[in-house]
Coordinates of N, CA and C in Angstrom, one line a residue:
X394 N 4.6 10.1 -4.9 CA 4.0 9.0 -4.2 C 2.6 9.4 -3.8
X395 N 1.7 8.5 -3.8 CA 0.3 8.8 -3.5 C -0.1 8.4 -2.1
X396 N 0.7 8.7 -1.2 CA 0.5 8.3 0.2 C -0.7 9.1 0.7
X397 N -1.5 8.4 1.5 CA -2.7 9.0 2.1 C -4.0 8.8 1.4
X398 N -3.9 8.8 0.0 CA -5.2 8.7 -0.7 C -5.6 7.2 -0.9
X399 N -4.8 6.3 -0.4 CA -5.0 4.9 -0.6 C -5.9 4.3 0.4
X400 N -6.2 5.0 1.5 CA -7.0 4.4 2.6 C -8.3 4.0 2.0
X401 N -8.7 2.8 2.2 CA -9.9 2.3 1.7 C -10.7 1.6 2.8
X402 N -12.0 1.8 2.7 CA -12.9 1.2 3.7 C -13.6 0.0 3.0
X403 N -13.8 0.1 1.7 CA -14.5 -0.9 0.9 C -14.0 -1.0 -0.5
X404 N -13.0 -1.9 -0.6 CA -12.4 -2.1 -2.0 C -13.3 -2.8 -3.0
X405 N -14.5 -3.3 -2.5 CA -15.4 -4.0 -3.4 C -16.1 -3.0 -4.4
X406 N -16.0 -1.7 -4.1 CA -16.6 -0.7 -5.0 C -15.7 -0.4 -6.2
X407 N -14.4 -0.9 -6.2 CA -13.5 -0.6 -7.2 C -13.7 -1.5 -8.4
X408 N -13.5 -1.0 -9.6 CA -13.5 -1.9 -10.8 C -12.2 -2.8 -10.7
X409 N -12.2 -3.8 -11.5 CA -11.0 -4.7 -11.6 C -9.8 -3.8 -12.0
X410 N -9.9 -2.9 -12.9 CA -8.8 -2.1 -13.4 C -8.3 -1.2 -12.3
X411 N -9.3 -0.5 -11.6 CA -8.9 0.3 -10.5 C -8.2 -0.4 -9.4
X412 N -8.7 -1.6 -9.1 CA -8.1 -2.5 -8.1 C -6.6 -2.8 -8.5
X413 N -6.4 -3.2 -9.7 CA -5.1 -3.5 -10.2 C -4.2 -2.3 -10.1
X414 N -4.7 -1.1 -10.5 CA -3.9 0.1 -10.5 C -3.5 0.5 -9.0
X415 N -4.4 0.4 -8.1 CA -4.1 0.7 -6.7 C -3.1 -0.3 -6.1
X416 N -3.2 -1.6 -6.5 CA -2.2 -2.5 -6.0 C -0.8 -2.2 -6.5
X417 N -0.8 -1.8 -7.8 CA 0.5 -1.4 -8.4 C 1.1 -0.1 -7.7
X418 N 0.2 0.8 -7.4 CA 0.6 2.0 -6.7 C 1.2 1.7 -5.3
X419 N 0.4 0.9 -4.6 CA 0.9 0.5 -3.2 C 2.2 -0.2 -3.3
X420 N 2.4 -1.1 -4.2 CA 3.6 -1.8 -4.3 C 4.8 -0.8 -4.6
X421 N 4.5 0.1 -5.4 CA 5.6 1.1 -5.7 C 5.8 2.0 -4.5
X422 N 4.8 2.4 -3.8 CA 4.9 3.2 -2.6 C 5.8 2.4 -1.5
X423 N 5.5 1.1 -1.4 CA 6.3 0.3 -0.4 C 7.8 0.2 -0.9
X424 N 8.0 0.1 -2.1 CA 9.4 0.1 -2.7 C 10.1 1.4 -2.4
X425 N 9.4 2.5 -2.6 CA 10.0 3.8 -2.3 C 10.2 4.1 -0.9
X426 N 9.3 3.7 0.0 CA 9.5 3.8 1.4 C 10.7 3.0 1.9
X427 N 10.8 1.8 1.4 CA 12.0 0.9 1.7 C 13.3 1.6 1.3
X428 N 13.3 2.1 0.1 CA 14.5 2.8 -0.4 C 14.9 4.0 0.4
X429 N 13.8 4.8 0.8 CA 14.1 6.0 1.7 C 14.6 5.5 3.0
X430 N 14.0 4.5 3.6 CA 14.5 4.0 4.9 C 15.9 3.6 4.9
X431 N 16.4 3.0 3.8 CA 17.8 2.6 3.6 C 18.7 3.8 3.6
X432 N 18.2 4.9 3.1 CA 19.1 6.1 2.9 C 19.0 7.1 4.1
X433 N 18.1 6.8 5.0 CA 17.9 7.8 6.2 C 18.4 7.1 7.4
X434 N 18.7 7.9 8.4 CA 19.0 7.4 9.7 C 18.4 8.3 10.8
X435 N 18.3 7.7 12.0 CA 17.6 8.4 13.1 C 16.4 7.8 13.5
X436 N 16.1 7.8 14.8 CA 15.0 7.1 15.3 C 13.6 7.7 14.8
X437 N 13.6 9.0 14.6 CA 12.3 9.6 14.2 C 12.0 9.2 12.7
X438 N 13.1 9.1 11.9 CA 12.9 8.7 10.5 C 12.5 7.2 10.5
X439 N 13.1 6.4 11.3 CA 12.8 5.0 11.3 C 11.4 4.8 11.7
X440 N 10.9 5.5 12.7 CA 9.5 5.3 13.2 C 8.5 5.8 12.2
X441 N 8.8 6.9 11.5 CA 7.9 7.5 10.5 C 7.8 6.5 9.3
X442 N 9.0 6.0 8.9 CA 9.0 5.1 7.8 C 8.3 3.8 8.1
X443 N 8.5 3.3 9.3 CA 7.8 2.1 9.8 C 6.3 2.2 9.8
X444 N 5.8 3.4 10.3 CA 4.4 3.7 10.3 C 3.8 3.7 8.9
X445 N 4.6 4.4 8.0 CA 4.1 4.5 6.6 C 4.1 3.2 5.9
X446 N 5.1 2.4 6.2 CA 5.2 1.0 5.6 C 4.1 0.1 6.1
X447 N 3.8 0.2 7.4 CA 2.7 -0.6 8.0 C 1.4 -0.2 7.3
X448 N 1.1 1.1 7.2 CA -0.1 1.5 6.6 C -0.3 1.0 5.1
X449 N 0.8 1.2 4.3 CA 0.8 0.8 3.0 C 0.6 -0.7 2.8
X450 N 1.3 -1.4 3.7 CA 1.2 -2.9 3.7 C -0.2 -3.3 4.0
X451 N -0.8 -2.7 5.0 CA -2.2 -3.0 5.4 C -3.2 -2.8 4.3
X452 N -3.0 -1.6 3.6 CA -3.9 -1.3 2.4 C -3.7 -2.3 1.3
X453 N -2.4 -2.7 1.1 CA -2.1 -3.7 0.0 C -2.7 -5.0 0.3
X454 N -2.6 -5.5 1.6 CA -3.2 -6.7 2.0 C -4.7 -6.7 1.7
X455 N -5.4 -5.6 2.1 CA -6.8 -5.5 1.9 C -7.2 -5.7 0.4
X456 N -6.4 -5.0 -0.5 CA -6.7 -5.0 -1.9 C -6.4 -6.4 -2.5
X457 N -5.3 -7.0 -2.0 CA -5.0 -8.3 -2.5 C -6.0 -9.4 -2.1
X458 N -6.5 -9.2 -0.9 CA -7.6 -10.1 -0.5 C -8.8 -10.0 -1.4
X459 N -9.2 -8.7 -1.7 CA -10.3 -8.5 -2.6 C -10.1 -9.0 -4.0
X460 N -8.8 -8.9 -4.5 CA -8.5 -9.4 -5.8 C -8.6 -10.9 -5.8
X461 N -8.1 -11.6 -4.8 CA -8.2 -13.0 -4.7 C -9.6 -13.5 -4.6
X462 N -10.4 -12.8 -3.8 CA -11.9 -13.1 -3.7 C -12.5 -13.1 -5.1
X463 N -12.2 -12.1 -5.9 CA -12.8 -12.0 -7.2 C -12.3 -13.1 -8.1
X464 N -11.1 -13.4 -8.0 CA -10.5 -14.5 -8.9 C -11.1 -15.9 -8.5
X465 N -11.5 -16.0 -7.3 CA -12.1 -17.3 -6.8 C -13.6 -17.4 -7.0
X466 N -14.2 -16.4 -7.5 CA -15.7 -16.4 -7.7 C -16.1 -17.5 -8.6

């Protein structure tokens, strides 16, 4: 999983291919976090997974907005 390297401040610098790749990676990360959360128990695990899921979702939303902006040009 590529957690941590996905933090973006300016997705406009990415090529269309890079943008699509990062969107795919984030979707896979979210899927993996969800699977891990289902198999783990404990408040600490739940909080950690919730934090990771929130960050990945935020990054994905940012990239999807950029992709939508490009499609509507």
